[in-house]
Short mmCIF file of C-alpha atoms in Angstrom, two decimals:
data_model
loop_
_atom_site.label_atom_id
_atom_site.label_comp_id
_atom_site.label_asym_id
_atom_site.label_seq_id
_atom_site.Cartn_x
_atom_site.Cartn_y
_atom_site.Cartn_z
CA MET A 1359 0.00 0.00 0.00
CA ALA A 1360 2.81 2.41 0.89
CA ASP A 1361 4.51 1.75 -2.47
CA TRP A 1362 1.23 2.24 -4.33
CA VAL A 1363 0.56 5.55 -2.59
CA ALA A 1364 4.16 6.64 -3.23
CA GLN A 1365 3.75 5.98 -6.95
CA ILE A 1366 0.60 8.11 -7.07
CA ASN A 1367 2.33 10.91 -5.15
CA ALA A 1368 5.28 10.78 -7.53
CA VAL A 1369 2.82 11.75 -10.26
CA LEU A 1370 0.64 14.17 -8.29
CA TRP A 1371 3.51 15.98 -6.59
CA GLY A 1372 5.85 15.78 -9.57
CA TRP A 1373 6.01 18.13 -12.53
CA PRO A 1374 2.22 18.12 -13.19
CA MET A 1375 1.32 19.56 -9.79
CA ILE A 1376 4.32 21.89 -9.76
CA GLY A 1377 3.39 23.16 -13.20
CA LEU A 1378 -0.26 23.57 -12.24
CA LEU A 1379 0.49 25.50 -9.05
CA CYS A 1380 3.08 27.69 -10.76
CA SER A 1381 0.59 28.48 -13.52
CA VAL A 1382 -2.02 29.49 -10.93
CA HIS A 1383 0.57 31.62 -9.11
CA VAL A 1384 1.36 33.50 -12.34
CA LEU A 1385 -2.32 33.80 -13.32
CA LEU A 1386 -3.33 35.30 -9.98
CA THR A 1387 -0.28 37.56 -9.94
CA VAL A 1388 -1.51 39.03 -13.23
CA ARG A 1389 -5.23 39.10 -12.30
CA SER A 1390 -4.50 40.77 -8.96
CA GLY A 1391 -2.42 43.51 -10.56
CA PHE A 1392 0.86 42.14 -9.15
CA ILE A 1393 -0.38 42.10 -5.56
CA GLN A 1394 3.15 41.31 -4.34
CA ARG A 1395 3.90 45.04 -4.46
CA LYS A 1396 1.51 45.37 -1.49
CA MET A 1397 3.59 42.98 0.64
CA PHE A 1398 4.70 45.65 3.11
CA LEU A 1399 1.11 46.87 3.43
CA ALA A 1400 0.12 43.27 4.22
CA LEU A 1401 2.78 43.06 6.94
CA ARG A 1402 1.56 46.32 8.47
CA LEU A 1403 -2.08 45.27 8.39
CA SER A 1404 -1.30 41.93 10.06
CA PHE A 1405 -0.53 43.75 13.33
CA SER A 1406 -3.66 45.89 13.27
CA GLY A 1407 -6.87 45.15 15.13
CA GLY A 1408 -10.24 44.21 13.71
CA GLY A 1409 -12.60 44.88 16.59
CA GLY A 1410 -16.17 45.80 15.72
CA ASN A 1411 -16.15 43.86 12.47
CA PRO A 1412 -17.81 40.50 11.78
CA GLY A 1413 -15.70 37.57 12.93
CA GLU A 1414 -14.68 35.47 15.92
CA PHE A 1415 -11.16 36.72 16.66
CA SER A 1416 -8.60 39.23 15.44
CA SER A 1417 -6.87 39.13 12.07
CA PHE A 1418 -3.54 38.56 13.83
CA SER A 1419 -4.94 35.51 15.66
CA ALA A 1420 -6.18 34.13 12.33
CA LEU A 1421 -2.74 34.70 10.81
CA ALA A 1422 -1.01 33.02 13.78
CA THR A 1423 -3.34 30.01 13.58
CA ALA A 1424 -2.68 29.65 9.86
CA LEU A 1425 1.07 29.99 10.44
CA ALA A 1426 0.85 27.35 13.16
CA SER A 1427 0.05 24.70 10.56
CA THR A 1428 2.23 26.24 7.83
CA ILE A 1429 5.49 26.63 9.78
CA GLY A 1430 5.93 22.97 10.63
CA THR A 1431 8.74 20.45 10.60
CA GLY A 1432 8.89 20.83 6.82
CA SER A 1433 10.22 24.35 7.25
CA ILE A 1434 13.37 22.83 8.80
CA VAL A 1435 13.85 19.24 7.63
CA GLY A 1436 11.98 19.85 4.37
CA VAL A 1437 14.47 22.52 3.32
CA GLY A 1438 17.29 20.08 4.04
CA ALA A 1439 15.56 17.50 1.86
CA ALA A 1440 15.29 20.01 -1.00
CA ILE A 1441 19.03 20.77 -0.77
CA ALA A 1442 19.95 17.08 -0.48
CA LEU A 1443 17.92 16.18 -3.57
CA GLY A 1444 18.28 19.31 -5.68
CA GLY A 1445 21.48 20.93 -4.46
CA PRO A 1446 21.98 24.42 -2.99
CA GLY A 1447 20.26 25.90 -6.04
CA ALA A 1448 16.97 24.55 -4.71
CA VAL A 1449 17.00 27.35 -2.11
CA PHE A 1450 16.85 29.95 -4.91
CA TRP A 1451 13.79 28.34 -6.48
CA LEU A 1452 12.23 28.06 -3.02
CA TRP A 1453 12.47 31.86 -2.79
CA VAL A 1454 10.94 32.23 -6.25
CA ALA A 1455 8.05 29.92 -5.33
CA GLY A 1456 7.36 31.93 -2.18
CA PHE A 1457 7.33 35.24 -4.03
CA PHE A 1458 4.72 34.15 -6.58
CA ALA A 1459 2.75 32.09 -4.04
CA PHE A 1460 1.87 35.37 -2.32
CA ALA A 1461 -0.75 36.02 -5.03
CA THR A 1462 -2.34 32.58 -4.68
CA LYS A 1463 -2.50 32.82 -0.91
CA TYR A 1464 -4.13 36.21 -1.33
CA GLY A 1465 -6.66 34.96 -3.86
CA GLU A 1466 -7.84 31.91 -1.94
CA ALA A 1467 -8.18 33.90 1.30
CA LEU A 1468 -10.20 36.57 -0.51
CA LEU A 1469 -12.67 34.00 -1.83
CA GLY A 1470 -12.78 32.16 1.51
CA VAL A 1471 -13.83 35.32 3.35
CA LYS A 1472 -16.09 36.58 0.56
CA TYR A 1473 -18.28 33.45 0.65
CA ARG A 1474 -18.23 32.88 4.41
CA ILE A 1475 -21.44 32.50 6.41
CA GLN A 1476 -22.53 33.06 9.99
CA ASP A 1477 -24.18 30.12 11.76
CA ALA A 1478 -26.73 30.08 14.57
CA GLN A 1479 -23.97 30.09 17.22
CA GLY A 1480 -22.45 33.25 15.77
CA ARG A 1481 -19.45 31.49 14.23
CA THR A 1482 -18.13 32.75 10.91
CA LEU A 1483 -17.51 29.76 8.67
CA GLY A 1484 -15.78 29.77 5.32
CA GLY A 1485 -13.20 28.09 3.16
CA ALA A 1486 -12.88 26.33 -0.16
CA MET A 1487 -15.96 24.15 0.41
CA TYR A 1488 -18.17 27.25 0.77
CA VAL A 1489 -16.53 28.83 -2.28
CA LEU A 1490 -17.19 25.70 -4.33
CA SER A 1491 -20.77 25.25 -3.15
CA ARG A 1492 -21.94 28.87 -2.94
CA GLY A 1493 -19.69 30.57 -5.47
CA LEU A 1494 -19.62 27.92 -8.18
CA GLY A 1495 -22.63 25.75 -7.36
CA LEU A 1496 -20.46 22.62 -7.00
CA PRO A 1497 -21.45 21.10 -3.64
CA LEU A 1498 -19.91 17.70 -4.42
CA ALA A 1499 -16.51 19.34 -5.01
CA GLY A 1500 -16.94 21.12 -1.68
CA ILE A 1501 -17.67 17.84 0.06
CA LEU A 1502 -14.60 16.24 -1.56
CA PHE A 1503 -12.40 19.06 -0.31
CA ALA A 1504 -13.83 18.88 3.24
CA VAL A 1505 -13.48 15.09 3.49
CA CYS A 1506 -9.88 15.20 2.27
CA ALA A 1507 -9.09 18.01 4.72
CA VAL A 1508 -10.52 16.05 7.67
CA LEU A 1509 -8.54 12.94 6.77
CA ALA A 1510 -5.39 14.96 6.05
CA SER A 1511 -5.66 16.60 9.47
CA LEU A 1512 -5.57 13.17 11.12
CA GLY A 1513 -2.48 12.28 9.12
CA ILE A 1514 -0.13 15.19 8.50
CA GLY A 1515 -1.68 17.36 11.20
CA SER A 1516 -1.76 14.80 13.99
CA ALA A 1517 0.04 11.48 13.49
CA VAL A 1518 2.96 12.75 11.41
CA GLN A 1519 3.73 15.73 13.66
CA ALA A 1520 3.48 13.57 16.80
CA ASN A 1521 5.91 11.07 15.33
CA ALA A 1522 8.37 13.85 14.51
CA VAL A 1523 8.26 15.19 18.09
CA THR A 1524 8.48 11.88 19.93
CA SER A 1525 11.24 10.53 17.68
CA LEU A 1526 13.29 13.68 18.19
CA LEU A 1527 12.87 13.55 21.97
CA TYR A 1528 13.85 9.88 22.04
CA VAL A 1529 16.97 10.35 19.93
CA ASN A 1530 18.22 13.50 21.66
CA LEU A 1531 16.97 13.12 25.24
CA GLY A 1532 16.17 9.42 25.57
CA ILE A 1533 12.51 10.05 26.49
CA PRO A 1534 10.37 7.00 25.59
CA THR A 1535 7.99 7.69 22.73
CA ALA A 1536 5.01 6.43 24.76
CA THR A 1537 5.73 8.94 27.53
CA SER A 1538 6.24 11.93 25.27
CA GLY A 1539 3.28 10.89 23.10
CA LEU A 1540 0.96 10.72 26.09
CA LEU A 1541 2.15 14.11 27.33
CA LEU A 1542 1.64 15.62 23.88
CA MET A 1543 -1.85 14.15 23.69
CA LEU A 1544 -2.81 15.61 27.09
CA LEU A 1545 -1.49 19.07 26.16
CA THR A 1546 -3.41 18.98 22.90
CA ALA A 1547 -6.58 17.75 24.62
CA ALA A 1548 -6.43 20.65 27.08
CA VAL A 1549 -6.46 23.09 24.16
CA LEU A 1550 -9.02 21.26 22.02
CA LEU A 1551 -11.58 21.08 24.83
CA GLY A 1552 -11.73 24.87 24.82
CA GLY A 1553 -12.83 24.94 21.19
CA ALA A 1554 -11.77 27.15 18.28
CA ARG A 1555 -11.15 30.25 20.40
CA TYR A 1556 -8.69 28.41 22.67
CA ILE A 1557 -6.89 27.00 19.65
CA ALA A 1558 -6.54 30.52 18.22
CA LYS A 1559 -5.36 31.90 21.59
CA ALA A 1560 -2.77 29.14 21.98
CA CYS A 1561 -1.45 29.69 18.46
CA THR A 1562 -1.37 33.46 18.94
CA ALA A 1563 0.84 33.00 22.02
CA LEU A 1564 3.02 30.18 20.68
CA VAL A 1565 3.71 31.05 17.03
CA PRO A 1566 5.36 34.49 17.44
CA LEU A 1567 7.50 33.27 20.34
CA MET A 1568 8.72 30.09 18.67
CA THR A 1569 9.38 31.84 15.36
CA VAL A 1570 11.41 34.63 16.94
CA LEU A 1571 13.50 32.20 19.03
CA TYR A 1572 14.19 29.98 16.04
CA LEU A 1573 15.16 32.94 13.85
CA LEU A 1574 17.48 34.28 16.56
CA CYS A 1575 19.27 30.92 16.68
CA CYS A 1576 19.57 30.94 12.88
CA LEU A 1577 20.93 34.49 12.92
CA TYR A 1578 23.47 33.48 15.57
CA ILE A 1579 24.68 30.64 13.36
CA LEU A 1580 24.87 32.98 10.37
CA TRP A 1581 26.82 35.47 12.49
CA GLN A 1582 29.34 32.72 13.25
CA ASN A 1583 29.50 32.04 9.50
CA ARG A 1584 29.27 35.70 8.48
CA CYS A 1585 32.28 35.48 6.20
CA LEU A 1586 30.48 32.71 4.29
CA ILE A 1587 27.13 34.46 3.76
CA GLY A 1588 28.23 36.13 0.52
CA PRO A 1589 29.77 32.95 -0.91
CA SER A 1590 26.70 30.96 0.20
CA ILE A 1591 24.31 33.28 -1.68
CA ALA A 1592 26.60 33.18 -4.71
CA TRP A 1593 26.69 29.36 -4.57
CA ILE A 1594 22.90 29.20 -4.30
CA CYS A 1595 22.38 31.48 -7.30
CA ARG A 1596 25.08 29.77 -9.37
CA GLU A 1597 23.81 26.26 -8.71
CA ALA A 1598 20.21 27.30 -9.44
CA PHE A 1599 21.17 27.61 -13.12
CA SER A 1600 24.08 25.20 -13.30
CA PRO A 1601 23.78 21.90 -15.18
CA ALA A 1602 26.16 20.38 -12.63
CA ALA A 1603 24.19 21.15 -9.45
CA LEU A 1604 24.65 18.79 -6.51
CA GLY A 1605 22.80 15.53 -7.10
CA GLY A 1606 21.95 16.34 -10.65
CA GLY A 1607 25.06 15.63 -12.60
CA ALA A 1608 25.81 17.25 -15.95
CA SER A 1609 22.48 16.30 -17.47
CA GLY A 1610 19.87 17.54 -15.06
CA GLY A 1611 21.26 19.56 -12.14
CA MET A 1612 19.28 22.69 -12.84
CA LEU A 1613 16.11 20.68 -13.40
CA LEU A 1614 16.50 18.93 -10.05
CA ALA A 1615 17.19 22.21 -8.26
CA LEU A 1616 14.14 23.71 -9.95
CA ARG A 1617 11.90 20.75 -9.15
CA TYR A 1618 12.77 20.29 -5.50
CA GLY A 1619 13.09 23.98 -4.73
CA LEU A 1620 9.69 24.78 -6.22
CA ALA A 1621 8.10 21.68 -4.68
CA ARG A 1622 9.38 22.52 -1.18
CA GLY A 1623 8.33 26.15 -1.50
CA LEU A 1624 4.88 25.22 -2.77
CA PHE A 1625 4.36 22.53 -0.14
CA SER A 1626 5.71 24.60 2.75
CA ASN A 1627 3.53 27.70 2.37
CA GLU A 1628 0.40 25.67 1.43
CA ALA A 1629 -0.61 28.29 -1.12
CA GLY A 1630 -3.20 26.66 -3.39
CA MET A 1631 -4.11 23.97 -0.88
CA GLY A 1632 -7.06 25.92 0.53
CA SER A 1633 -6.24 25.31 4.18
CA ALA A 1634 -5.60 28.86 5.45
CA PRO A 1635 -8.99 30.28 4.31
CA LEU A 1636 -10.65 27.95 6.83
CA VAL A 1637 -9.30 30.17 9.60
CA ASP A 1638 -9.21 33.42 7.62
CA ALA A 1639 -13.01 33.25 7.41
CA ALA A 1640 -13.19 33.56 11.21
CA ALA A 1641 -11.16 36.80 11.32
CA GLN A 1642 -12.69 40.13 12.24
CA THR A 1643 -12.42 42.11 9.03
CA PRO A 1644 -14.56 44.67 7.21
CA ASN A 1645 -13.94 43.14 3.77
CA ALA A 1646 -12.35 40.12 2.15
CA PRO A 1647 -9.32 41.76 0.43
CA ARG A 1648 -8.09 43.24 3.71
CA GLN A 1649 -7.93 39.83 5.40
CA ALA A 1650 -6.57 38.32 2.19
CA LEU A 1651 -3.55 40.63 2.36
CA ILE A 1652 -2.98 39.66 5.98
CA SER A 1653 -3.27 35.97 5.12
CA ALA A 1654 -0.81 36.35 2.24
CA SER A 1655 1.79 37.74 4.64
CA ALA A 1656 2.08 34.16 5.98
CA VAL A 1657 3.97 33.29 2.79
CA PHE A 1658 6.50 36.00 3.61
CA TRP A 1659 7.10 34.66 7.12
CA ASP A 1660 7.15 30.98 6.20
CA THR A 1661 8.91 30.77 2.85
CA LEU A 1662 10.78 34.06 2.50
CA VAL A 1663 11.98 34.21 6.13
CA VAL A 1664 11.94 30.86 7.98
CA CYS A 1665 12.66 28.57 5.01
CA ALA A 1666 15.08 31.06 3.46
CA LEU A 1667 17.11 31.46 6.66
CA THR A 1668 17.10 27.71 7.20
CA GLY A 1669 18.41 27.20 3.68
CA LEU A 1670 21.11 29.83 4.15
CA VAL A 1671 22.19 28.21 7.43
CA LEU A 1672 22.44 24.79 5.78
CA VAL A 1673 24.37 26.02 2.74
CA SER A 1674 26.79 28.10 4.84
CA GLN A 1675 27.44 25.06 7.02
CA MET A 1676 28.09 22.96 3.91
CA LEU A 1677 30.72 25.50 2.89
CA ALA A 1678 32.19 25.68 6.39
CA HIS A 1679 32.42 21.89 6.86
CA PRO A 1680 32.48 20.31 3.39
CA GLN A 1681 34.27 17.21 4.67
CA VAL A 1682 31.36 16.04 6.84
CA PHE A 1683 28.60 16.22 4.24
CA ALA A 1684 28.52 13.01 2.27
CA PRO A 1685 26.82 12.73 -1.13
CA GLY A 1686 23.46 10.99 -0.96
CA MET A 1687 22.74 12.16 2.58
CA ASP A 1688 19.01 12.51 3.24
CA GLY A 1689 17.35 15.74 4.32
CA ALA A 1690 17.00 14.88 8.01
CA ALA A 1691 20.64 13.80 8.33
CA LEU A 1692 21.88 16.87 6.45
CA THR A 1693 19.83 19.20 8.65
CA SER A 1694 20.89 17.53 11.91
CA LEU A 1695 24.54 17.58 10.91
CA ALA A 1696 24.46 21.22 9.84
CA PHE A 1697 22.83 22.50 13.03
CA SER A 1698 25.03 20.34 15.29
CA GLN A 1699 28.22 22.02 14.07
CA ILE A 1700 27.66 25.18 16.15
CA PRO A 1701 26.76 24.47 19.79
CA PRO A 1702 24.77 25.52 21.70
CA ALA A 1703 22.60 27.52 19.30
CA GLY A 1704 22.53 24.86 16.59
CA PRO A 1705 21.13 21.91 18.59
CA ILE A 1706 18.77 24.23 20.50
CA ALA A 1707 17.39 25.67 17.26
CA LEU A 1708 16.91 22.21 15.75
CA VAL A 1709 15.37 20.39 18.73
CA GLY A 1710 13.42 23.33 20.13
CA GLY A 1711 12.27 24.51 16.72
CA MET A 1712 11.13 21.05 15.64
CA ILE A 1713 9.13 20.46 18.83
CA ALA A 1714 7.50 23.90 18.85
CA PHE A 1715 6.72 23.88 15.13
CA ALA A 1716 5.29 20.37 15.26
CA PHE A 1717 3.06 21.15 18.26
CA SER A 1718 1.79 24.33 16.62
CA SER A 1719 0.99 22.33 13.48
CA VAL A 1720 -1.04 19.92 15.61
CA LEU A 1721 -3.13 22.81 16.92
CA GLY A 1722 -3.50 24.56 13.57
CA TRP A 1723 -4.62 21.45 11.69
CA SER A 1724 -7.12 20.58 14.43
CA PHE A 1725 -8.84 23.89 13.69
CA TYR A 1726 -8.99 23.02 9.99
CA GLY A 1727 -10.42 19.59 10.71
CA GLU A 1728 -13.09 20.95 13.05
CA ARG A 1729 -14.31 23.50 10.52
CA CYS A 1730 -14.60 20.85 7.83
CA CYS A 1731 -16.48 18.55 10.24
CA LEU A 1732 -18.93 21.37 10.93
CA TYR A 1733 -19.52 21.70 7.19
CA LEU A 1734 -20.00 17.96 6.66
CA TRP A 1735 -21.81 16.72 9.76
CA GLY A 1736 -22.62 19.66 12.02
CA GLU A 1737 -21.99 20.44 15.68
CA LYS A 1738 -22.47 16.89 16.96
CA SER A 1739 -19.46 15.64 15.02
CA LEU A 1740 -16.92 17.80 16.90
CA PRO A 1741 -16.51 15.62 20.06
CA VAL A 1742 -16.12 12.52 17.88
CA TYR A 1743 -13.57 14.25 15.67
CA ARG A 1744 -11.55 15.40 18.67
CA LEU A 1745 -11.37 11.84 20.00
CA PHE A 1746 -10.16 10.56 16.61
CA TYR A 1747 -7.65 13.41 16.42
CA LEU A 1748 -6.18 12.60 19.83
CA ALA A 1749 -6.13 8.89 19.02
CA ALA A 1750 -4.24 9.60 15.79
CA LEU A 1751 -1.84 11.76 17.80
CA LEU A 1752 -1.08 8.93 20.23
CA ALA A 1753 -0.84 6.31 17.49
CA GLY A 1754 1.52 8.48 15.47
CA SER A 1755 3.78 9.04 18.47
CA MET A 1756 4.22 5.27 18.85
CA GLY A 1757 5.36 4.80 15.30
CA GLY A 1758 4.89 6.37 11.90
CA GLY A 1759 5.74 5.14 8.50
CA ASP A 1760 5.88 5.86 4.82
CA LEU A 1761 2.19 5.02 4.48
CA VAL A 1762 1.11 7.79 6.90
CA TRP A 1763 3.31 10.39 5.20
CA GLY A 1764 2.34 9.23 1.72
CA THR A 1765 -1.39 9.20 2.47
CA ALA A 1766 -1.19 12.69 3.93
CA ASP A 1767 0.58 13.96 0.80
CA LEU A 1768 -2.05 12.29 -1.38
CA LEU A 1769 -4.90 13.91 0.54
CA ASN A 1770 -3.19 17.30 0.34
CA ALA A 1771 -3.01 16.94 -3.44
CA LEU A 1772 -6.71 16.07 -3.55
CA MET A 1773 -7.42 19.23 -1.52
CA CYS A 1774 -5.47 21.29 -4.03
CA LEU A 1775 -7.38 20.24 -7.14
CA PRO A 1776 -10.89 21.51 -6.28
CA ASN A 1777 -9.43 24.61 -4.61
CA ILE A 1778 -7.41 25.46 -7.72
CA LEU A 1779 -10.56 25.00 -9.81
CA SER A 1780 -12.33 27.68 -7.76
CA LEU A 1781 -9.34 30.04 -8.00
CA VAL A 1782 -9.21 29.81 -11.77
CA LEU A 1783 -12.96 30.09 -12.38
CA LEU A 1784 -13.42 32.96 -9.91
CA SER A 1785 -10.22 34.85 -10.73
CA SER A 1786 -12.29 37.65 -12.27
CA GLN A 1787 -13.90 38.27 -8.86
CA ILE A 1788 -10.45 38.38 -7.27
CA SER A 1789 -9.41 40.97 -9.86
CA ARG A 1790 -12.55 43.07 -9.42
CA ASP A 1791 -12.51 43.12 -5.60
CA THR A 1792 -8.78 43.85 -5.52
CA ALA A 1793 -9.17 46.82 -7.86
CA TYR A 1794 -11.99 48.24 -5.74
CA TYR A 1795 -10.72 47.67 -2.19
CA VAL A 1796 -6.91 47.50 -2.47
CA TYR A 1797 -6.03 49.83 -5.33
CA GLY A 1798 -9.09 51.98 -4.64
CA GLN A 1799 -7.84 52.39 -1.06
CA ARG A 1800 -11.12 51.24 0.50
CA LEU A 1801 -9.72 48.58 2.86
CA GLN A 1802 -11.65 50.01 5.82
CA GLU A 1803 -14.98 49.96 3.99
CA ARG A 1804 -17.56 47.36 4.91
CA GLN A 1805 -18.08 44.79 2.19
CA GLY A 1806 -21.82 44.45 2.69
CA PRO A 1807 -24.44 42.73 4.80
CA TRP A 1808 -24.22 39.08 5.82
CA GLN A 1809 -25.81 36.58 3.52
CA PRO A 1810 -27.93 33.91 5.20
CA PRO A 1811 -26.42 30.41 5.52
CA GLY A 1812 -27.24 28.08 2.68
#
């Protein structure tokens, strides 16, 4: 089964999916009037309040919750895997993917908020399933997206992240996986029992702190390697276009750097997957484009800051200690070796960052899963879902495997396809709303009255 799933993923997450996502990134960049030029406005808006507007919590809390699932273990180990498979040039294409993904993240958040509803309990619900059902009249596509998101949350959001944490604690501190898994499950249960608002509060407190601490450790390492920063950037840019990039040989180095750099960038920021709009819809905002800009700033923090600094740390360490990096080394081994070369900041950044990022991903994906359960089965499904989520967390901590990872990747691809369909078919609405609210400088203007659920 694991081999079968891996073969499907090789197709779905190979050049076809990369080409599809890149095409959508370019399309929405054009249709949004090159929205990337509003990146600094997006960063400024992300720290502003939204009180008095429809929504459950602030725009910053929505951004932090989305970042909780986005900045995961893939932002550390995944970058190492991209370099191991595609060479240092993969970091350059990771930056490129993040820059253009800004437009896609903006577009899907805009639609997610635009088609949100308010239920009887006062919750603001939205996301790709509402866009597909209400905006395009495709309820079956909405159901497909929601089902895949629920199942993906149990895999990549729960079991996979738990396995990463418990394995790391066992290897570095000797803590049994059963003990750390049980503790992780209890911590998660304490947050989940409080509902969506507690999840958002926990993410709002955890995400900024863990990100700042991890970045400080990375900057310390780069300061130790400051004489190698220039050569590292030059190596990254040179290998991005070189036919002899690491791992590629003379015939396909640039292609491998392009493939794995784009794939890691696309997978890390989740632009096009439709996950972030599930929480963006709950933000207090007067109109959809304003929250869409705030949501798009997550791409800046994840891909253009965290992943970029991680990549620069790894490449500078490869230059500083070329004798210890063997060809064919996998991403996890390359990352561990690179960070271990500069104690104490290196091991602290790796172990602490992995644990914090994985736990935040557990919380963020639980929010996604709950919102999709509400769409599919209503309020009564939430306690059942939480039990399954905690069970998957404990099971994953005891032992993971290629099947869990592969199934999660497969479900993520199946989430992408209907979401991309809505982005392409409704791109004219993205263009029209952006012209009116963003370029017309009406970001404080109310979008209009609530539409009844249905």
